[in-house]
Amino acid sequence: MSILKITGNKKHLLYFLLLLGCIIRFVGNTELPGGLNQDEASAGYDAFSLLQSGVDRNGNSFPMYFVAWGSGQNVLYSYLSIPIIASLGLNVFSVRLLASLTGMLTLFIFYLLCKKVKGEKFALVALFLLVINPWHIMMCRWALESNLLPFVLISGIYCLILSLEKKYFLSIAAIIFGLSLYAYATSIFFLFFFFIFSGIFLIRKKIHSWKTILSSFLLFLLIALPMILFIAINTFKLESIDLLGMTIPRLTNEPRFQVHIFTEGKFTDSFTNITNFIILLLTFSDNVYSNIIHGFGIFYLIGLPFIIYGLFSIDRKNKGEMFLLAAVLASIACSLIIYVNINRMNMAYLPLLYFNAIGLIRFVQKFPKWKFFIWSIYICSFLLFIGIYTTIYKKNAAPRFYTGLGEAIHYAESLEQDHWYMTTNMNMPYIFILFYRQLPAKEFYTTVKYNNKEAPFRKVLSFSKYTFGEYKDDPEGVYIIRTFEIKNLPSHYTFREFGTFAVGLSR
């Protein structure tokens, strides 16, 4: 690694990279992307509701998994956001702040992990790759609750590595891994394989005694108990239960993290899943606009060859590195049993980025004349990504994040009309009424009417004075619609536009 010749004071370089990484993950995160996604609004409103009344929008007391739309939503992001919302109120900034903060902490933890495993110079290279990483930058700037998982898992893996020298860190790792189940329930599949691979390694190398491993695993099971009960309730179609003031709910349908390998046609599903994962790694895209920008990928398109090279350059004597390999193998095994997209496989990318750094360094060591060219490609790719992300992407993302909807709702509120009619040309419009108007959850769950109460994604027809998808010519009504719908309403309506939305009155 010495041939990389990292110039200048390494501490100054570290501070520069951390500062740059924090700036591009935090500054202006309410404007880029502008607006709010329905999953962000859901996580934020349920946190607000728990803070105000101790129940979520479905009336469940401190649930260990939200019923949300019907098929569930992870809770840890909302619970950790409660003190933020208590301090700053419920708004786009407070909902996204946790995503930015944990993203910035991930930079530091990833650096410490890499430094512990392979030294300071390697850690600086790995940190550089994470700082400019397009997937991580985009992930940290909006509040998809499942995106909390990479931070939680890398923290757990770091503590597992620290336990090689100080055994009590194994118990801390067990606690963190237990919490990861509530960050993103799909992690249960990852942890199953990760524990097998890591456990075999720990036992064969006699790193920890059976007693230490067993006690830590029992601690993990204690934290995982509500999730275990939740899976049992929803697998065997049992009723919801209360456990020490916490609701373990029965969902309206199968949980969103359901295992598909145990369904009919399991071999087809598994083959499709692993094929999609390979395609995802080759193309670095899942065609979901909020996850990635085409042409850049998860690690930039230059990254895959270095990842492969790094995986074939593993130092089997390096115990810490073996845990990161276990994480990669567990992610691959996971791809057999879950439907793959960038969000669902987010447990894989930080371990893969570690091997990206190994492959890059090994390549530069072997071909030093390519060093300037390789670094230039990375820097130019990063600058081009930032340029497109802050211009073209910002414009194209506006309709997908419903830019202007908050302003439209606040304006409609000022009109003080008795009835509200709202477009259904968007995902789950009712959650934005709850979020921006900060209505009591009881007003929702005591009056809501669904088109199908048992659907995995229940469509709300109405609640309280709010109606969705049905437009009556009502002189006492206010109408919130998409701007392209204006032409479909009678000419005697007057409208005021807010981004991609419009507020209308019948006059």
XYZ file of C-alpha atoms in Angstrom:
507
model
C 0.000 0.000 0.000
C 3.000 2.265 0.437
C 3.210 2.687 -3.329
C -0.024 4.654 -3.212
C 2.104 7.450 -1.753
C -0.708 9.270 -0.038
C 0.804 12.684 0.325
C 0.380 15.225 3.072
C -0.678 14.773 6.666
C -2.932 11.701 6.922
C -5.025 13.337 9.635
C -5.673 16.319 7.386
C -6.716 13.962 4.581
C -8.996 12.100 6.980
C -10.630 15.331 8.159
C -11.059 16.510 4.581
C -12.726 13.267 3.475
C -15.023 13.189 6.500
C -15.984 16.847 6.007
C -16.627 16.353 2.297
C -18.663 13.213 2.997
C -20.767 14.963 5.626
C -21.459 17.979 3.427
C -22.690 15.985 0.436
C -24.895 13.791 2.656
C -26.498 16.584 4.640
C -26.512 20.045 3.068
C -29.810 20.828 1.365
C -31.340 17.412 1.963
C -34.845 18.916 2.123
C -34.461 20.335 -1.395
C -32.577 17.479 -3.032
C -34.627 15.459 -3.451
C -37.433 17.973 -3.017
C -40.766 16.958 -1.579
C -41.364 13.736 0.302
C -41.827 10.061 -0.545
C -44.804 8.162 0.917
C -42.537 5.831 2.936
C -40.773 8.834 4.457
C -44.102 10.417 5.356
C -45.281 7.125 6.873
C -42.189 6.675 9.066
C -42.296 10.310 10.152
C -46.003 10.432 10.928
C -45.980 7.206 12.949
C -43.062 8.561 14.991
C -45.032 11.764 15.558
C -48.149 9.816 16.518
C -46.234 7.664 19.009
C -44.758 10.817 20.502
C -48.169 12.483 20.828
C -50.400 9.594 21.858
C -48.377 6.392 22.264
C -50.070 4.700 19.289
C -49.341 4.544 15.570
C -51.838 5.545 12.891
C -53.524 2.146 13.124
C -54.071 2.490 16.865
C -51.369 0.040 17.953
C -49.460 0.830 21.135
C -45.705 1.065 20.514
C -45.696 -1.715 17.885
C -42.546 -3.702 17.196
C -43.518 -3.621 13.500
C -45.866 -1.111 11.918
C -48.963 -2.341 10.103
C -48.566 0.834 7.997
C -50.121 0.219 4.557
C -51.212 -3.287 5.582
C -48.199 -5.487 4.874
C -45.956 -3.689 7.329
C -43.092 -1.258 7.749
C -39.919 -1.352 9.888
C -39.979 0.585 13.162
C -36.419 1.399 14.283
C -36.059 4.478 12.086
C -39.280 5.934 13.513
C -38.368 5.183 17.133
C -34.948 6.790 16.760
C -36.601 9.802 15.092
C -38.948 10.470 18.028
C -36.481 12.675 19.999
C -35.611 14.542 16.793
C -39.275 15.228 16.029
C -39.861 16.166 19.666
C -37.140 18.817 19.321
C -37.715 20.048 15.756
C -41.350 19.228 15.070
C -42.687 17.061 12.252
C -41.323 18.268 8.912
C -39.198 17.083 6.007
C -35.957 18.148 7.707
C -36.647 16.318 10.968
C -37.689 13.123 9.161
C -34.571 13.073 6.965
C -32.124 14.167 9.651
C -31.608 10.649 11.033
C -30.767 9.335 7.563
C -28.118 12.012 7.147
C -26.698 11.586 10.654
C -26.398 7.790 10.446
C -24.913 8.143 6.974
C -22.250 10.469 8.326
C -21.566 8.149 11.261
C -21.202 5.275 8.802
C -18.264 7.101 7.198
C -16.431 7.214 10.508
C -17.275 3.649 11.577
C -16.312 2.253 8.167
C -12.983 4.067 8.399
C -12.336 2.710 11.920
C -13.255 -0.811 10.807
C -10.945 -0.694 7.785
C -8.142 0.803 9.868
C -8.518 -1.954 12.446
C -8.475 -4.694 9.818
C -5.875 -3.433 7.368
C -4.206 -0.251 8.539
C -4.550 3.496 8.168
C -3.538 3.936 4.529
C -5.952 1.263 3.402
C -8.681 2.843 5.545
C -8.183 6.214 3.842
C -8.569 4.629 0.406
C -11.692 2.749 1.527
C -13.110 5.914 3.102
C -12.488 7.828 -0.131
C -14.488 5.216 -2.051
C -17.359 5.491 0.437
C -17.321 9.296 0.509
C -17.818 9.494 -3.267
C -20.078 6.427 -3.486
C -23.273 7.311 -5.428
C -25.525 4.736 -3.739
C -24.557 5.904 -0.250
C -24.875 9.598 -1.090
C -28.403 9.134 -2.454
C -29.391 6.801 0.381
C -28.449 9.349 3.046
C -30.533 12.135 1.567
C -33.989 10.628 1.939
C -35.606 8.733 4.784
C -36.438 5.260 3.514
C -36.582 3.434 6.834
C -34.887 0.252 5.570
C -31.816 2.281 4.590
C -30.910 2.359 8.281
C -29.719 -1.248 8.003
C -26.228 -0.681 6.488
C -25.298 1.599 9.398
C -26.544 -0.892 11.994
C -24.895 -3.911 10.374
C -21.500 -2.277 9.816
C -21.566 -1.178 13.473
C -22.263 -4.773 14.507
C -19.507 -6.160 12.291
C -17.067 -3.587 13.686
C -17.892 -4.669 17.248
C -17.486 -8.296 16.192
C -13.982 -7.466 14.930
C -13.207 -5.613 18.159
C -14.247 -8.733 20.085
C -11.165 -10.487 18.692
C -9.203 -8.497 21.283
C -11.852 -7.600 23.877
C -14.443 -10.328 24.385
C -17.168 -8.077 25.825
C -17.606 -6.520 22.374
C -19.199 -9.807 21.290
C -22.166 -9.024 23.548
C -22.362 -5.486 22.143
C -22.330 -6.936 18.615
C -25.163 -9.297 19.607
C -27.260 -6.338 20.806
C -26.641 -4.391 17.608
C -27.435 -7.384 15.401
C -30.641 -7.857 17.393
C -31.625 -4.248 16.718
C -30.946 -4.721 13.011
C -34.080 -6.885 12.826
C -36.117 -3.762 13.555
C -34.119 -1.594 11.169
C -35.008 -3.890 8.266
C -36.674 -7.223 8.903
C -35.012 -8.758 5.835
C -31.835 -8.805 7.911
C -33.173 -11.936 9.610
C -32.169 -13.899 6.504
C -28.799 -12.179 6.304
C -28.076 -12.840 9.977
C -29.039 -16.505 9.697
C -26.292 -17.105 7.135
C -23.859 -14.595 8.657
C -24.057 -16.284 12.068
C -23.394 -19.686 10.478
C -20.340 -18.479 8.541
C -18.979 -16.366 11.415
C -19.768 -18.979 14.057
C -17.894 -21.687 12.190
C -14.914 -19.367 11.889
C -14.988 -18.386 15.579
C -15.200 -21.991 16.722
C -12.588 -23.396 14.342
C -10.096 -20.692 15.234
C -10.971 -21.000 18.939
C -11.329 -17.243 19.176
C -14.148 -17.392 21.728
C -15.276 -20.135 24.055
C -18.570 -21.930 23.603
C -19.815 -20.204 26.749
C -19.051 -16.723 25.394
C -20.641 -17.457 22.023
C -23.733 -19.041 23.562
C -24.308 -16.229 26.065
C -24.024 -13.621 23.299
C -26.405 -15.577 21.080
C -28.934 -15.811 23.917
C -28.678 -12.038 24.313
C -29.410 -11.706 20.593
C -32.428 -14.020 20.939
C -33.778 -11.958 23.831
C -33.763 -8.813 21.665
C -35.103 -10.785 18.724
C -37.991 -12.286 20.738
C -40.639 -9.744 19.625
C -39.656 -10.351 16.000
C -39.822 -14.128 16.506
C -43.323 -13.781 17.987
C -44.306 -11.447 15.149
C -43.240 -13.988 12.536
C -45.159 -16.733 14.374
C -48.322 -14.617 14.603
C -48.289 -13.761 10.911
C -47.226 -17.214 9.740
C -49.953 -19.058 11.644
C -52.555 -16.261 11.292
C -52.873 -15.659 15.039
C -54.283 -12.572 16.720
C -52.187 -9.565 17.686
C -50.858 -9.561 21.232
C -49.590 -6.991 23.714
C -46.259 -7.658 25.397
C -45.245 -5.241 28.178
C -47.092 -2.372 26.493
C -45.766 -3.267 23.029
C -48.078 -4.449 20.265
C -46.995 -7.446 18.220
C -49.409 -6.990 15.328
C -51.116 -9.261 12.864
C -50.762 -7.704 9.421
C -53.503 -7.625 6.808
C -51.416 -9.783 4.499
C -48.040 -11.511 4.350
C -45.173 -9.324 5.626
C -43.248 -7.493 2.938
C -40.074 -9.377 3.870
C -41.759 -12.768 3.365
C -39.600 -15.725 2.306
C -40.381 -16.775 -1.249
C -38.298 -19.937 -1.294
C -40.979 -21.723 0.738
C -43.793 -20.888 -1.661
C -45.016 -22.922 -4.574
C -42.576 -22.714 -7.457
C -39.703 -22.177 -5.055
C -36.909 -23.220 -7.422
C -38.089 -20.795 -10.073
C -38.224 -18.012 -7.499
C -34.733 -18.774 -6.192
C -33.263 -18.939 -9.672
C -34.960 -15.666 -10.581
C -33.735 -13.986 -7.398
C -30.078 -14.947 -7.792
C -30.226 -14.042 -11.487
C -31.600 -10.615 -10.594
C -28.828 -10.155 -8.035
C -26.183 -10.960 -10.633
C -27.829 -8.545 -13.070
C -27.960 -5.936 -10.301
C -24.224 -6.296 -9.691
C -23.423 -6.247 -13.415
C -25.620 -3.269 -14.274
C -25.675 -1.618 -10.817
C -29.271 -0.596 -11.427
C -32.761 -1.785 -10.506
C -34.643 0.860 -12.507
C -35.915 2.482 -9.289
C -35.282 6.183 -9.739
C -34.864 6.984 -6.039
C -32.093 4.372 -5.664
C -29.602 5.067 -8.408
C -28.748 7.193 -11.440
C -28.269 5.248 -14.648
C -24.694 5.232 -15.891
C -23.113 5.441 -12.438
C -24.276 2.375 -10.554
C -23.758 1.490 -6.916
C -19.941 1.665 -6.968
C -19.489 3.466 -10.308
C -19.170 1.155 -13.269
C -15.406 0.906 -12.767
C -15.900 -0.714 -9.366
C -17.039 -4.244 -10.251
C -13.675 -5.511 -11.646
C -11.906 -4.285 -8.516
C -14.515 -5.948 -6.271
C -13.973 -9.278 -8.031
C -10.197 -8.842 -7.863
C -10.457 -7.969 -4.171
C -12.544 -11.052 -3.389
C -9.889 -13.219 -5.030
C -7.177 -11.465 -2.996
C -8.471 -12.335 0.464
C -5.953 -12.675 3.253
C -7.188 -15.767 5.090
C -4.871 -15.025 7.994
C -6.628 -11.717 8.584
C -9.420 -12.593 11.018
C -11.275 -9.310 10.628
C -11.328 -9.690 6.870
C -12.988 -13.089 7.210
C -16.001 -11.476 8.896
C -16.395 -9.137 5.914
C -16.156 -12.119 3.583
C -18.848 -13.804 5.686
C -21.042 -10.721 5.173
C -20.595 -10.955 1.388
C -21.370 -14.688 1.386
C -24.426 -14.132 3.609
C -25.668 -11.449 1.199
C -25.308 -13.810 -1.758
C -27.200 -16.521 0.147
C -29.860 -13.921 0.986
C -30.393 -13.210 -2.685
C -31.707 -16.765 -3.094
C -34.733 -16.173 -0.889
C -35.786 -12.536 -1.308
C -36.935 -10.559 -4.301
C -33.907 -8.498 -5.245
C -33.619 -4.761 -5.727
C -31.093 -2.211 -4.482
C -32.961 -1.512 -1.224
C -33.502 -5.151 -0.304
C -29.836 -6.019 -0.843
C -28.453 -3.010 1.020
C -26.705 -5.282 3.532
C -24.186 -6.234 0.804
C -22.729 -2.944 -0.349
C -20.436 -1.837 2.483
C -18.694 -5.250 2.677
C -18.384 -5.210 -1.131
C -16.943 -1.696 -0.953
C -14.265 -3.016 1.404
C -13.227 -5.541 -1.247
C -13.461 -2.809 -3.871
C -10.716 -1.007 -1.954
C -8.614 -4.168 -1.720
C -8.907 -4.816 -5.445
C -8.112 -1.216 -6.317
C -4.999 -1.147 -4.147
C -3.759 -4.516 -5.387
C -4.249 -3.435 -8.997
C -2.378 -0.180 -8.485
C 0.422 -2.046 -6.728
C 0.718 -4.431 -9.656
C 0.337 -1.795 -12.360
C 1.631 1.473 -10.872
C 1.568 3.259 -14.229
C -2.236 3.047 -14.197
C -2.501 4.788 -10.854
C -3.142 8.326 -12.122
C -5.625 7.094 -14.736
C -7.645 5.067 -12.191
C -7.848 7.874 -9.644
C -8.803 10.312 -12.423
C -11.694 8.078 -13.490
C -13.013 7.919 -9.931
C -12.752 11.661 -9.368
C -14.268 12.537 -12.749
C -17.089 10.030 -12.205
C -17.821 11.596 -8.833
C -17.850 15.147 -10.205
C -20.087 14.104 -13.098
C -22.431 12.299 -10.711
C -22.725 15.373 -8.453
C -23.376 17.552 -11.491
C -26.197 15.347 -12.774
C -27.614 14.651 -9.315
C -27.962 18.350 -8.478
C -29.466 19.325 -11.858
C -31.098 16.714 -14.108
C -31.911 14.280 -11.314
C -33.319 17.017 -9.082
C -35.730 18.071 -11.824
C -36.759 14.541 -12.791
C -37.187 13.423 -9.168
C -39.667 16.199 -8.353
C -42.819 14.310 -9.460
C -41.649 11.104 -7.752
C -41.130 12.867 -4.422
C -44.317 14.927 -4.875
C -42.643 18.320 -4.843
C -45.079 21.065 -3.917
C -47.584 18.807 -2.163
C -46.755 20.113 1.303
C -47.276 23.708 0.202
C -50.510 22.726 -1.537
C -51.876 21.075 1.617
C -50.949 24.048 3.797
C -52.633 26.413 1.324
C -55.756 24.236 1.206
C -55.806 24.289 5.006
C -55.889 28.095 4.976
C -59.054 28.033 2.837
C -61.014 26.417 5.698
C -63.341 24.356 3.482
C -65.547 21.669 5.012
C -64.667 18.915 2.565
C -61.389 17.875 0.984
C -61.000 15.905 -2.254
C -57.565 14.591 -3.170
C -56.073 12.930 -6.222
C -55.149 9.257 -6.280
C -52.614 9.804 -9.072
C -49.883 9.187 -6.503
C -48.963 6.596 -3.888
C -50.971 6.604 -0.655
C -52.205 10.218 -0.722
C -53.816 9.962 2.718
C -50.449 9.729 4.513
C -49.517 13.217 3.301
C -52.689 14.685 4.793
C -51.783 13.088 8.119
C -48.163 14.206 7.865
C -48.547 17.822 6.777
C -51.683 18.551 8.815
C -50.324 16.621 11.834
C -53.746 15.205 12.621
C -54.329 12.957 15.653
C -54.045 9.275 14.780
C -57.430 8.634 16.412
C -59.116 10.852 13.839
C -57.750 8.510 11.193
C -58.184 5.005 12.608
C -61.724 5.638 13.935
C -63.094 7.022 10.645
C -61.038 5.407 7.867
C -62.745 3.470 5.067
C -60.722 1.116 2.838
C -61.530 -0.415 -0.504
C -60.159 -3.720 0.852
C -59.136 -3.998 4.494
C -57.218 -7.232 3.870
C -55.080 -5.997 0.964
C -51.285 -5.793 1.422
C -51.466 -2.150 0.318
C -54.843 -0.877 1.467
C -56.342 1.940 -0.571
C -57.960 4.561 1.645
C -61.256 5.784 0.216
C -61.866 8.372 2.919
C -61.365 9.360 6.533
C -62.860 12.214 8.516
C -63.608 14.968 5.972
C -61.052 13.760 3.411
C -62.057 11.844 0.271
C -59.604 10.300 -2.191
C -60.187 9.776 -5.887
C -63.810 10.932 -6.011
C -64.486 14.464 -7.274
C -67.873 16.008 -6.552
C -68.859 19.461 -7.661
C -68.933 20.671 -4.080
C -69.072 24.429 -3.328
C -67.801 23.657 0.178
C -64.947 21.501 -1.069
C -61.272 22.075 -1.757
C -59.467 19.962 -4.349
C -55.817 18.880 -4.337
C -54.868 17.369 -7.681
C -51.881 16.898 -9.980
C -51.350 19.788 -12.388
C -51.982 17.526 -15.392
C -55.501 16.845 -14.013
C -56.628 20.477 -14.145
C -57.997 20.054 -17.663
C -60.281 17.249 -16.474
C -62.284 19.435 -14.081
C -65.055 21.927 -14.987
C -64.087 25.383 -16.167
C -65.697 27.182 -13.214
C -62.927 25.856 -10.929
C -60.112 28.204 -10.004
C -56.671 26.804 -9.300
C -53.391 27.753 -7.700
C -50.366 25.643 -8.606
C -47.622 24.362 -6.283
C -44.905 22.487 -8.126
C -46.537 19.377 -9.591
C -49.791 19.923 -7.636
C -52.703 22.339 -7.793
C -55.348 23.444 -5.273
C -58.788 24.189 -6.688
C -62.090 25.666 -5.524
C -65.536 25.568 -7.088
C -66.712 29.138 -7.649
